[in-house]
Tab-separated table of C-alpha atoms in Angstrom:
chain	number	residue	atom	x	y	z
A	17	UNK	CA	8.058	11.179	-40.632
A	18	UNK	CA	10.426	13.070	-38.395
A	19	UNK	CA	11.215	11.518	-35.024
A	20	UNK	CA	10.570	14.865	-33.201
A	21	UNK	CA	6.996	15.229	-34.740
A	22	UNK	CA	6.143	11.800	-34.100
A	23	UNK	CA	6.992	12.077	-30.507
A	24	UNK	CA	5.138	15.502	-30.460
A	25	UNK	CA	1.985	13.791	-31.700
A	26	UNK	CA	2.201	11.242	-28.978
A	27	UNK	CA	2.463	14.034	-26.377
A	28	UNK	CA	-0.294	16.128	-27.939
A	29	UNK	CA	-2.676	13.088	-27.862
A	30	UNK	CA	-1.800	12.607	-24.272
A	31	UNK	CA	-2.467	16.207	-23.273
A	32	UNK	CA	-5.953	15.894	-24.959
A	33	UNK	CA	-6.567	12.655	-22.689
A	34	UNK	CA	-5.296	14.657	-19.583
A	35	UNK	CA	-7.780	17.567	-20.428
A	36	UNK	CA	-10.793	15.268	-20.737
A	37	UNK	CA	-9.893	13.399	-17.505
A	38	UNK	CA	-12.785	13.888	-14.987
A	39	UNK	CA	-11.827	15.888	-11.906
A	40	UNK	CA	-13.723	13.781	-9.601
A	41	UNK	CA	-14.616	10.090	-9.074
A	42	UNK	CA	-17.966	9.248	-10.901
A	43	UNK	CA	-19.418	8.075	-7.464
A	44	UNK	CA	-18.351	11.083	-5.585
A	45	UNK	CA	-20.857	13.732	-4.237
A	46	UNK	CA	-20.259	17.148	-2.781
A	47	UNK	CA	-21.104	15.622	0.744
A	48	UNK	CA	-18.595	12.863	0.542
A	49	UNK	CA	-15.443	12.840	2.977
A	50	UNK	CA	-12.216	14.116	1.436
A	51	UNK	CA	-9.562	11.440	0.956
A	52	UNK	CA	-7.653	12.652	3.950
A	53	UNK	CA	-10.284	11.427	6.189
A	54	UNK	CA	-9.889	7.772	5.059
A	55	UNK	CA	-6.611	7.065	6.985
A	56	UNK	CA	-7.554	4.101	9.463
A	57	UNK	CA	-6.251	6.184	12.337
A	58	UNK	CA	-8.417	9.175	11.212
A	59	UNK	CA	-11.476	6.908	10.733
A	60	UNK	CA	-11.434	6.041	14.431
A	61	UNK	CA	-12.180	9.795	14.975
A	62	UNK	CA	-14.917	10.224	12.618
A	63	UNK	CA	-17.823	12.245	13.770
A	64	UNK	CA	-21.400	10.938	14.110
A	65	UNK	CA	-22.222	13.058	11.089
A	66	UNK	CA	-19.397	11.524	9.069
A	67	UNK	CA	-20.294	8.019	10.141
A	68	UNK	CA	-23.894	8.564	9.157
A	69	UNK	CA	-22.780	9.818	5.686
A	70	UNK	CA	-20.230	6.919	5.053
A	71	UNK	CA	-22.663	4.180	5.868
A	72	UNK	CA	-24.437	3.428	2.661
A	73	UNK	CA	-22.446	6.059	0.460
A	74	UNK	CA	-21.015	4.147	-2.461
A	75	UNK	CA	-18.031	6.417	-2.921
A	76	UNK	CA	-17.067	6.620	0.731
A	77	UNK	CA	-17.388	2.903	1.397
A	78	UNK	CA	-15.450	2.389	-1.819
A	79	UNK	CA	-12.587	4.503	-0.481
A	80	UNK	CA	-12.629	2.470	2.702
A	81	UNK	CA	-12.175	-0.719	0.445
A	82	UNK	CA	-9.335	1.036	-1.251
A	83	UNK	CA	-7.541	1.698	2.018
A	84	UNK	CA	-7.912	-1.953	2.818
A	85	UNK	CA	-6.002	-2.963	-0.306
A	86	UNK	CA	-3.016	-1.421	1.509
A	87	UNK	CA	-3.655	-2.828	4.919
A	88	UNK	CA	-6.468	-5.347	5.595
A	89	UNK	CA	-9.172	-4.666	7.989
A	90	UNK	CA	-8.348	-6.060	11.439
A	91	UNK	CA	-9.674	-9.413	12.540
A	92	UNK	CA	-11.848	-7.593	14.892
A	93	UNK	CA	-13.548	-5.723	12.053
A	94	UNK	CA	-14.076	-8.863	10.162
A	95	UNK	CA	-15.658	-10.499	13.335
A	96	UNK	CA	-18.040	-7.647	13.598
A	97	UNK	CA	-18.959	-8.039	9.905
A	98	UNK	CA	-19.496	-11.840	10.558
A	99	UNK	CA	-21.624	-10.825	13.542
A	100	UNK	CA	-23.691	-8.416	11.406
A	101	UNK	CA	-22.680	-5.347	13.408
A	102	UNK	CA	-20.210	-3.669	11.067
A	103	UNK	CA	-21.829	-0.635	9.471
A	104	UNK	CA	-20.008	-0.440	6.213
A	105	UNK	CA	-21.194	-3.567	4.294
A	106	UNK	CA	-20.617	-2.140	0.898
A	107	UNK	CA	-16.936	-1.577	1.656
A	108	UNK	CA	-16.642	-5.213	3.050
A	109	UNK	CA	-18.418	-6.638	0.204
A	110	UNK	CA	-16.076	-4.951	-2.207
A	111	UNK	CA	-12.989	-6.071	-0.353
A	112	UNK	CA	-14.226	-9.674	-0.006
A	113	UNK	CA	-15.904	-10.136	-3.244
A	114	UNK	CA	-14.519	-7.687	-5.778
A	115	UNK	CA	-11.041	-7.622	-4.652
A	116	UNK	CA	-11.265	-11.226	-3.422
A	117	UNK	CA	-8.997	-10.703	-0.563
A	118	UNK	CA	-7.520	-14.146	0.223
A	119	UNK	CA	-6.341	-13.281	3.833
A	120	UNK	CA	-9.713	-11.789	4.971
A	121	UNK	CA	-11.840	-14.547	3.310
A	122	UNK	CA	-9.532	-17.084	5.009
A	123	UNK	CA	-10.107	-15.443	8.458
A	124	UNK	CA	-13.750	-15.267	7.906
A	125	UNK	CA	-13.812	-19.057	7.282
A	126	UNK	CA	-11.570	-19.737	10.385
A	127	UNK	CA	-12.554	-20.809	13.771
A	128	UNK	CA	-11.649	-17.392	14.984
A	129	UNK	CA	-14.980	-16.122	13.774
A	130	UNK	CA	-16.898	-18.882	15.409
A	131	UNK	CA	-14.901	-18.268	18.704
A	132	UNK	CA	-15.596	-14.544	18.446
A	133	UNK	CA	-19.239	-15.136	18.118
A	134	UNK	CA	-19.410	-17.280	21.280
A	135	UNK	CA	-17.427	-14.631	23.217
A	136	UNK	CA	-19.685	-11.883	21.936
A	137	UNK	CA	-22.753	-13.770	23.098
A	138	UNK	CA	-20.899	-14.226	26.568
A	139	UNK	CA	-19.519	-10.859	27.103
A	140	UNK	CA	-21.288	-8.316	24.714
A	141	UNK	CA	-19.038	-5.657	23.106
A	142	UNK	CA	-15.527	-6.919	23.051
A	143	UNK	CA	-13.939	-4.397	20.886
A	144	UNK	CA	-12.402	-2.468	23.758
A	145	UNK	CA	-11.196	-5.359	25.724
A	146	UNK	CA	-9.535	-7.696	23.194
A	147	UNK	CA	-6.352	-7.935	21.125
A	148	UNK	CA	-6.584	-10.104	18.163
A	149	UNK	CA	-3.762	-10.902	15.800
A	150	UNK	CA	-3.959	-13.036	12.738
A	151	UNK	CA	-1.043	-14.751	11.296
A	152	UNK	CA	-1.809	-16.177	7.701
A	153	UNK	CA	-0.036	-19.118	6.200
A	154	UNK	CA	1.474	-16.658	3.684
A	155	UNK	CA	4.194	-15.956	6.184
A	156	UNK	CA	4.595	-19.585	7.035
A	157	UNK	CA	7.808	-21.037	5.995
A	158	UNK	CA	8.965	-24.549	6.345
A	159	UNK	CA	9.327	-25.590	9.970
A	160	UNK	CA	13.066	-26.269	9.895
A	161	UNK	CA	14.361	-23.386	11.857
A	162	UNK	CA	17.324	-22.434	9.738
A	163	UNK	CA	14.780	-21.853	6.741
A	164	UNK	CA	12.506	-19.452	8.615
A	165	UNK	CA	12.518	-16.315	10.728
A	166	UNK	CA	11.543	-16.911	14.333
A	167	UNK	CA	7.828	-16.551	15.166
A	168	UNK	CA	6.699	-13.228	16.356
A	169	UNK	CA	3.132	-11.819	16.159
A	170	UNK	CA	1.896	-8.707	18.048
A	171	UNK	CA	-1.368	-7.105	18.626
A	172	UNK	CA	-2.958	-4.275	20.615
A	173	UNK	CA	-6.678	-3.935	21.779
A	174	UNK	CA	-8.620	-0.774	20.511
A	175	UNK	CA	-7.789	1.413	23.566
A	176	UNK	CA	-4.217	0.491	23.551
A	177	UNK	CA	-4.398	-0.793	27.094
A	178	UNK	CA	-3.288	-4.454	26.199
A	179	UNK	CA	-0.178	-5.331	24.082
A	180	UNK	CA	0.197	-8.814	23.335
A	181	UNK	CA	3.262	-10.591	21.762
A	182	UNK	CA	3.528	-14.234	20.872
A	183	UNK	CA	7.058	-15.250	20.055
A	184	UNK	CA	9.586	-18.016	19.764
A	185	UNK	CA	12.443	-17.248	22.309
A	186	UNK	CA	16.157	-17.769	21.484
A	187	UNK	CA	15.795	-20.930	23.556
A	188	UNK	CA	13.158	-22.432	21.315
A	189	UNK	CA	10.133	-21.918	23.381
A	190	UNK	CA	6.769	-20.417	22.429
A	191	UNK	CA	6.140	-17.560	24.787
A	192	UNK	CA	3.443	-15.082	25.422
A	193	UNK	CA	3.988	-11.578	26.681
A	194	UNK	CA	1.098	-9.387	27.716
A	195	UNK	CA	1.798	-5.763	28.822
A	196	UNK	CA	-0.068	-2.710	29.885
A	197	UNK	CA	1.349	0.710	29.874
A	198	UNK	CA	-0.823	1.776	32.839
A	199	UNK	CA	0.437	0.629	36.201
A	200	UNK	CA	-3.020	0.674	37.539
A	201	UNK	CA	-3.710	-2.591	35.623
A	202	UNK	CA	-1.244	-4.554	37.873
A	203	UNK	CA	-3.200	-7.348	39.466
A	204	UNK	CA	-5.745	-7.560	36.574
A	205	UNK	CA	-6.074	-10.878	34.909
A	206	UNK	CA	-6.208	-11.621	31.096
A	207	UNK	CA	-7.368	-14.650	29.161
A	208	UNK	CA	-5.368	-15.647	26.254
A	209	UNK	CA	-6.098	-18.362	23.495
A	210	UNK	CA	-3.949	-19.275	20.376
A	211	UNK	CA	-6.085	-20.939	17.856
A	212	UNK	CA	-4.276	-22.822	15.195
A	213	UNK	CA	-5.430	-24.642	11.933
A	214	UNK	CA	-5.369	-28.119	13.846
A	215	UNK	CA	-5.884	-29.250	17.417
A	216	UNK	CA	-7.187	-27.697	20.597
A	217	UNK	CA	-6.415	-23.929	21.049
A	218	UNK	CA	-3.679	-23.112	23.539
A	219	UNK	CA	-5.156	-21.306	26.480
A	220	UNK	CA	-3.625	-19.405	29.423
A	221	UNK	CA	-4.657	-17.026	32.101
A	222	UNK	CA	-2.161	-14.475	33.149
A	223	UNK	CA	-1.946	-11.915	35.952
A	224	UNK	CA	-0.322	-8.732	35.309
A	225	UNK	CA	2.442	-7.798	37.718
A	226	UNK	CA	4.215	-4.446	38.040
A	227	UNK	CA	6.856	-3.707	35.573
A	228	UNK	CA	8.619	-0.634	37.229
A	229	UNK	CA	7.410	2.761	36.242
A	230	UNK	CA	6.277	1.769	32.833
A	231	UNK	CA	3.265	-0.289	33.475
A	232	UNK	CA	2.736	-3.921	34.139
A	233	UNK	CA	3.420	-7.172	32.383
A	234	UNK	CA	2.942	-10.876	32.421
A	235	UNK	CA	4.439	-13.885	30.582
A	236	UNK	CA	3.513	-17.526	30.041
A	237	UNK	CA	5.448	-20.227	28.248
A	238	UNK	CA	3.478	-22.731	26.283
A	239	UNK	CA	6.198	-25.279	25.687
A	240	UNK	CA	8.865	-26.010	23.141
A	241	UNK	CA	8.075	-24.550	19.609
A	242	UNK	CA	8.496	-28.113	18.170
A	243	UNK	CA	5.310	-29.192	19.957
A	244	UNK	CA	3.254	-26.545	17.955
A	245	UNK	CA	4.416	-27.084	14.277
A	246	UNK	CA	0.875	-26.262	13.124
A	247	UNK	CA	1.318	-22.707	14.351
A	248	UNK	CA	3.336	-21.887	11.154
A	249	UNK	CA	0.264	-22.868	8.941
A	250	UNK	CA	-1.666	-19.902	10.436
A	251	UNK	CA	-2.855	-18.897	13.875
A	252	UNK	CA	-4.845	-16.286	15.697
A	253	UNK	CA	-3.955	-14.804	19.047
A	254	UNK	CA	-6.786	-13.628	21.112
A	255	UNK	CA	-6.082	-11.808	24.496
A	256	UNK	CA	-8.815	-10.088	26.401
A	257	UNK	CA	-9.342	-8.825	29.894
A	258	UNK	CA	-10.667	-11.554	32.195
A	259	UNK	CA	-14.112	-10.984	33.213
A	260	UNK	CA	-13.932	-11.067	36.939
A	261	UNK	CA	-17.752	-11.837	37.246
A	262	UNK	CA	-17.117	-15.139	35.784
B	27	UNK	CA	-8.672	45.134	-17.390
B	28	UNK	CA	-8.317	42.733	-14.688
B	29	UNK	CA	-4.970	40.835	-14.732
B	30	UNK	CA	-4.549	37.077	-14.510
B	31	UNK	CA	-5.613	35.556	-11.234
B	32	UNK	CA	-3.163	35.779	-8.543
B	33	UNK	CA	-1.606	32.362	-7.573
B	34	UNK	CA	-2.245	31.181	-3.971
B	35	UNK	CA	0.769	30.409	-1.822
B	36	UNK	CA	0.189	26.639	-2.249
B	37	UNK	CA	-0.003	27.023	-5.985
B	38	UNK	CA	3.457	28.551	-6.032
B	39	UNK	CA	5.051	25.718	-3.919
B	40	UNK	CA	6.860	22.701	-5.349
B	41	UNK	CA	5.100	19.369	-5.005
B	42	UNK	CA	7.831	18.256	-2.552
B	43	UNK	CA	7.144	21.344	-0.412
B	44	UNK	CA	3.474	20.594	-0.460
B	45	UNK	CA	4.097	17.012	0.648
B	46	UNK	CA	6.139	18.515	3.639
B	47	UNK	CA	3.395	20.838	4.406
B	48	UNK	CA	0.806	18.032	4.317
B	49	UNK	CA	2.964	15.824	6.520
B	50	UNK	CA	3.139	18.590	9.119
B	51	UNK	CA	-0.691	18.724	9.103
B	52	UNK	CA	-1.547	21.311	6.434
B	53	UNK	CA	-4.472	19.303	4.722
B	54	UNK	CA	-4.965	22.249	2.088
B	55	UNK	CA	-1.518	21.068	0.670
B	56	UNK	CA	-2.981	17.757	0.025
B	57	UNK	CA	-5.771	19.306	-1.894
B	58	UNK	CA	-3.415	21.285	-4.078
B	59	UNK	CA	-1.315	18.033	-4.744
B	60	UNK	CA	-4.583	16.355	-5.641
B	61	UNK	CA	-5.595	19.059	-8.082
B	62	UNK	CA	-2.241	18.956	-9.778
B	63	UNK	CA	-2.015	15.144	-10.137
B	64	UNK	CA	-5.554	13.795	-10.429
B	65	UNK	CA	-6.063	14.303	-13.947
B	66	UNK	CA	-2.665	13.119	-15.061
B	67	UNK	CA	-3.015	9.989	-13.016
B	68	UNK	CA	-6.358	9.226	-14.619
B	69	UNK	CA	-4.983	9.800	-18.032
B	70	UNK	CA	-1.804	7.617	-17.150
B	71	UNK	CA	-4.085	4.688	-16.128
B	72	UNK	CA	-6.417	5.210	-19.167
B	73	UNK	CA	-3.437	5.025	-21.515
B	74	UNK	CA	-2.541	1.734	-19.965
B	75	UNK	CA	-5.872	0.505	-21.116
B	76	UNK	CA	-7.955	0.494	-17.949
B	77	UNK	CA	-11.717	1.369	-18.114
B	78	UNK	CA	-12.987	4.659	-16.694
B	79	UNK	CA	-14.086	3.268	-13.428
B	80	UNK	CA	-10.879	1.618	-12.733
B	81	UNK	CA	-8.960	4.658	-13.702
B	82	UNK	CA	-10.979	6.696	-11.166
B	83	UNK	CA	-10.419	4.086	-8.458
B	84	UNK	CA	-6.708	3.631	-9.113
B	85	UNK	CA	-6.100	7.382	-9.245
B	86	UNK	CA	-7.761	7.589	-5.628
B	87	UNK	CA	-5.819	4.648	-4.462
B	88	UNK	CA	-2.488	6.413	-5.541
B	89	UNK	CA	-3.355	9.647	-3.663
B	90	UNK	CA	-4.485	7.476	-0.699
B	91	UNK	CA	-0.913	6.027	-0.517
B	92	UNK	CA	0.099	9.710	0.354
B	93	UNK	CA	-2.650	9.940	3.044
B	94	UNK	CA	-1.484	6.445	4.529
B	95	UNK	CA	2.099	7.394	4.513
B	96	UNK	CA	1.436	10.481	6.520
B	97	UNK	CA	0.523	8.438	9.573
B	98	UNK	CA	2.909	5.435	8.958
B	99	UNK	CA	0.122	3.303	7.793
B	100	UNK	CA	1.838	2.983	4.307
B	101	UNK	CA	5.182	3.677	2.475
B	102	UNK	CA	6.035	7.231	3.148
B	103	UNK	CA	7.369	9.736	0.428
B	104	UNK	CA	11.029	10.518	1.451
B	105	UNK	CA	12.378	13.707	-0.082
B	106	UNK	CA	15.808	12.941	-1.528
B	107	UNK	CA	16.206	15.470	-4.290
B	108	UNK	CA	14.593	18.542	-5.492
B	109	UNK	CA	11.787	18.987	-8.128
B	110	UNK	CA	10.101	16.116	-9.849
B	111	UNK	CA	10.806	13.483	-7.130
B	112	UNK	CA	7.203	13.410	-5.829
B	113	UNK	CA	5.793	12.983	-9.223
B	114	UNK	CA	8.233	10.070	-9.828
B	115	UNK	CA	7.137	8.554	-6.531
B	116	UNK	CA	3.632	8.900	-7.551
B	117	UNK	CA	4.208	7.393	-10.911
B	118	UNK	CA	6.096	4.511	-9.394
B	119	UNK	CA	3.118	3.802	-7.179
B	120	UNK	CA	0.790	4.016	-10.154
B	121	UNK	CA	3.074	1.783	-12.184
B	122	UNK	CA	3.231	-0.802	-9.336
B	123	UNK	CA	-0.440	-0.760	-8.940
B	124	UNK	CA	-1.085	-1.384	-12.684
B	125	UNK	CA	1.462	-4.088	-12.556
B	126	UNK	CA	-0.132	-5.828	-9.508
B	127	UNK	CA	-3.503	-5.797	-11.280
B	128	UNK	CA	-1.973	-7.386	-14.450
B	129	UNK	CA	0.008	-10.045	-12.515
B	130	UNK	CA	-3.254	-11.003	-10.659
B	131	UNK	CA	-4.470	-11.672	-14.132
B	132	UNK	CA	-1.277	-13.209	-15.444
B	133	UNK	CA	-0.860	-10.555	-18.041
B	134	UNK	CA	2.278	-8.724	-17.093
B	135	UNK	CA	5.097	-9.527	-19.577
B	136	UNK	CA	7.220	-8.003	-22.194
B	137	UNK	CA	6.353	-9.154	-25.649
B	138	UNK	CA	8.431	-9.932	-28.682
B	139	UNK	CA	6.039	-7.854	-30.699
B	140	UNK	CA	5.506	-10.438	-33.402
B	141	UNK	CA	1.832	-11.203	-32.497
B	142	UNK	CA	-0.978	-10.552	-34.891
B	143	UNK	CA	-2.469	-7.211	-34.721
B	144	UNK	CA	-6.183	-6.821	-33.883
B	145	UNK	CA	-7.924	-5.940	-36.943
B	146	UNK	CA	-10.794	-3.770	-36.308
B	147	UNK	CA	-11.597	-1.001	-38.839
B	148	UNK	CA	-11.619	2.524	-38.094
B	149	UNK	CA	-14.056	5.184	-39.545
B	150	UNK	CA	-12.365	6.879	-42.540
B	151	UNK	CA	-14.696	9.837	-42.612
B	152	UNK	CA	-17.119	11.485	-40.034
B	153	UNK	CA	-20.465	9.644	-39.926
B	154	UNK	CA	-23.335	11.651	-41.216
B	155	UNK	CA	-24.597	12.651	-37.711
B	156	UNK	CA	-21.184	13.938	-36.873
B	157	UNK	CA	-21.490	17.494	-35.440
B	158	UNK	CA	-18.125	19.190	-34.926
B	159	UNK	CA	-15.170	20.142	-36.946
B	160	UNK	CA	-13.637	17.542	-39.129
B	161	UNK	CA	-10.134	18.153	-37.624
B	162	UNK	CA	-11.519	17.167	-34.268
B	163	UNK	CA	-12.935	13.991	-35.866
B	164	UNK	CA	-9.519	13.260	-37.546
B	165	UNK	CA	-7.911	13.774	-34.059
B	166	UNK	CA	-10.119	11.194	-32.528
B	167	UNK	CA	-9.462	8.678	-35.230
B	168	UNK	CA	-5.781	9.315	-34.475
B	169	UNK	CA	-6.293	8.835	-30.818
B	170	UNK	CA	-8.419	5.565	-31.480
B	171	UNK	CA	-5.693	4.130	-33.790
B	172	UNK	CA	-3.019	4.775	-31.317
B	173	UNK	CA	-5.080	3.315	-28.473
B	174	UNK	CA	-5.715	0.129	-30.595
B	175	UNK	CA	-2.097	-0.161	-31.574
B	176	UNK	CA	-1.136	0.113	-27.848
B	177	UNK	CA	-3.821	-2.327	-27.044
B	178	UNK	CA	-1.861	-4.738	-29.298
B	179	UNK	CA	1.245	-4.454	-27.217
B	180	UNK	CA	1.792	-6.629	-23.988
B	181	UNK	CA	1.012	-5.023	-20.646
B	182	UNK	CA	4.741	-4.415	-19.862
B	183	UNK	CA	5.630	-2.760	-23.202
B	184	UNK	CA	2.634	-0.722	-23.106
B	185	UNK	CA	3.641	0.624	-19.606
B	186	UNK	CA	7.160	1.298	-20.685
B	187	UNK	CA	5.954	3.100	-23.807
B	188	UNK	CA	3.588	5.316	-21.909
B	189	UNK	CA	6.155	6.124	-19.135
B	190	UNK	CA	8.626	7.314	-21.863
B	191	UNK	CA	6.571	8.957	-24.634
B	192	UNK	CA	3.613	10.221	-22.640
B	193	UNK	CA	5.063	10.902	-19.356
B	194	UNK	CA	8.496	11.849	-20.509
B	195	UNK	CA	10.663	9.812	-18.144
B	196	UNK	CA	14.131	8.815	-19.017
B	197	UNK	CA	15.124	5.212	-19.719
B	198	UNK	CA	17.084	5.143	-16.496
B	199	UNK	CA	14.308	6.290	-14.486
B	200	UNK	CA	11.922	3.727	-16.022
B	201	UNK	CA	14.458	1.092	-15.339
B	202	UNK	CA	14.458	2.144	-11.729
B	203	UNK	CA	10.620	2.326	-11.487
B	204	UNK	CA	9.903	-0.996	-13.019
B	205	UNK	CA	12.996	-2.982	-11.743
B	206	UNK	CA	14.032	-3.824	-15.427
B	207	UNK	CA	17.417	-3.731	-17.004
B	208	UNK	CA	18.524	-0.754	-19.201
B	209	UNK	CA	18.564	-2.999	-22.231
B	210	UNK	CA	15.055	-4.557	-21.694
B	211	UNK	CA	13.673	-0.929	-21.501
B	212	UNK	CA	15.606	0.424	-24.379
B	213	UNK	CA	14.990	-2.573	-26.625
B	214	UNK	CA	11.249	-2.472	-25.857
B	215	UNK	CA	11.066	1.290	-26.509
B	216	UNK	CA	12.797	0.930	-29.838
B	217	UNK	CA	10.559	-1.833	-31.051
B	218	UNK	CA	7.226	-0.509	-29.660
B	219	UNK	CA	7.935	2.924	-31.232
B	220	UNK	CA	8.642	1.507	-34.678
B	221	UNK	CA	5.580	-0.669	-34.336
B	222	UNK	CA	3.384	2.291	-33.597
B	223	UNK	CA	4.897	4.416	-36.212
B	224	UNK	CA	4.483	1.787	-38.801
B	225	UNK	CA	0.877	1.137	-37.752
B	226	UNK	CA	-0.110	4.764	-38.018
B	227	UNK	CA	1.280	4.862	-41.465
B	228	UNK	CA	-0.666	1.841	-42.519
B	229	UNK	CA	-3.833	3.428	-41.059
B	230	UNK	CA	-3.267	6.324	-43.369
B	231	UNK	CA	-1.509	8.997	-41.171
B	232	UNK	CA	1.282	10.831	-42.872
B	233	UNK	CA	3.700	13.559	-42.072
B	234	UNK	CA	4.107	16.123	-44.955
B	235	UNK	CA	6.054	19.344	-45.235
B	236	UNK	CA	4.111	22.085	-43.750
B	237	UNK	CA	3.875	24.131	-46.959
B	238	UNK	CA	2.526	21.209	-49.158
B	239	UNK	CA	-0.153	19.270	-47.483
B	240	UNK	CA	-0.931	17.459	-50.682
B	241	UNK	CA	-4.195	17.084	-52.427
B	242	UNK	CA	-5.773	14.364	-50.455
B	243	UNK	CA	-6.045	14.284	-46.602
B	244	UNK	CA	-7.144	16.461	-43.548
B	245	UNK	CA	-4.638	18.130	-41.338
B	246	UNK	CA	-4.832	16.613	-37.898
B	247	UNK	CA	-1.743	18.133	-36.100
B	248	UNK	CA	0.539	21.046	-36.998
B	249	UNK	CA	4.148	21.297	-36.301
B	250	UNK	CA	6.744	24.037	-37.020
B	251	UNK	CA	7.954	22.093	-40.249
B	252	UNK	CA	5.481	19.361	-40.772
B	253	UNK	CA	1.647	18.712	-40.681
B	254	UNK	CA	0.248	15.260	-39.777
B	255	UNK	CA	-2.482	14.479	-42.193
B	256	UNK	CA	-4.979	11.695	-42.374
B	257	UNK	CA	-5.665	10.273	-45.619
B	258	UNK	CA	-7.308	7.256	-44.622
B	259	UNK	CA	-6.576	3.655	-45.477
B	260	UNK	CA	-8.589	3.520	-48.826
B	261	UNK	CA	-7.017	6.859	-49.996
B	262	UNK	CA	-3.733	5.680	-49.046
B	263	UNK	CA	-4.036	2.623	-51.224
B	264	UNK	CA	-5.174	4.877	-54.122
B	265	UNK	CA	-2.242	7.169	-53.550
B	266	UNK	CA	0.270	4.350	-53.419
B	267	UNK	CA	-0.947	3.070	-56.770
């Protein structure tokens, strides 16, 4: 048996396999969205027609779930799912049950969901007004400062008007910074909560002040980081525009 | 008589040029890339032993990586050299995906190839209801034999074998793709190749000079100087005696 022909045999069989490969996914129909429409940023711009097709389409919802393998759905999307208002249940089921995403299953079991339900009942649709960030225990190292990077989590609400950053300062304090790129938001108030695995949530109300021509900002120091060790076991930062009617 | 169908502009471009076009908002370029690579990706995953549904999903997942990279939602393809770079990028993504799946199942390892082979018998002759040329049947038996043989390899060894002998990557490229040492890749290739070759012989596949195929056996594949014939296990034993 010559080496050359043995390798030729392998390649020939592979070419046969390639030829018999189906050109489309077995669940795909001619009406399904092309792959380029499944980028999360593009999904936000889906037309009504596209949304109507995707909801309930086995292939399209599966593609959504495949995208979530790269980047999990936002906590807000999970909250909508828990509230029963997320329209793509097949995709979510695939992600949670078939892919068994540990991070998303953990968020769904967390107090965040309970809190979001409460807020939804109080305030109605929250998506446009709230920045939610989840930091899973996978990122948590030991508390000793020399063995872990400084805490830093950051989130933006859906319309991009609120950018929230929770971080550990160089001086060892746990600080929250909230920024808005639109100067018109100066004087508006935001409510912030940091939920941790144990203990009461940290809460603060901040008023945005002008920050030159680049918008407005506010900051709040919760205290020394040593006081909040449990934050490294996982936490959720939730920042929303304050409802002035309250 | 009409000549061959003229190639569109997209068809004439290199993969890497198509990626550049796609990143600069030319969605048709993605379609062309998808056409070029879809079936090959499917076959790659199939050769690694995944079922047809998994292959279809994984293939889409690899192509989605390109979509996500465009908008900074995932790793982006960076053009560093000329031809072939995109294919290697895509194959690295596919290899990592397969490896992640195996690792979740605690199945990714390189084996020492001393394990027992799975003993499932293959049909020696076409069944009575077989419709189609015998040669096609023999090719199917060959493909099945090879699949079972690859199925006996550990996930890691199988991946290296497929990347080298099916996809045509060099040892150095595989080393970079999988993050293994040159020796690990080289040794695995040598042992898997010998094992596969031996197994094919045991199952009754033989290479003979092209001019003398011998009294028993069906020609499965033809090469310039040799033919691969299938004589079957039983006939092989008779022949040996």
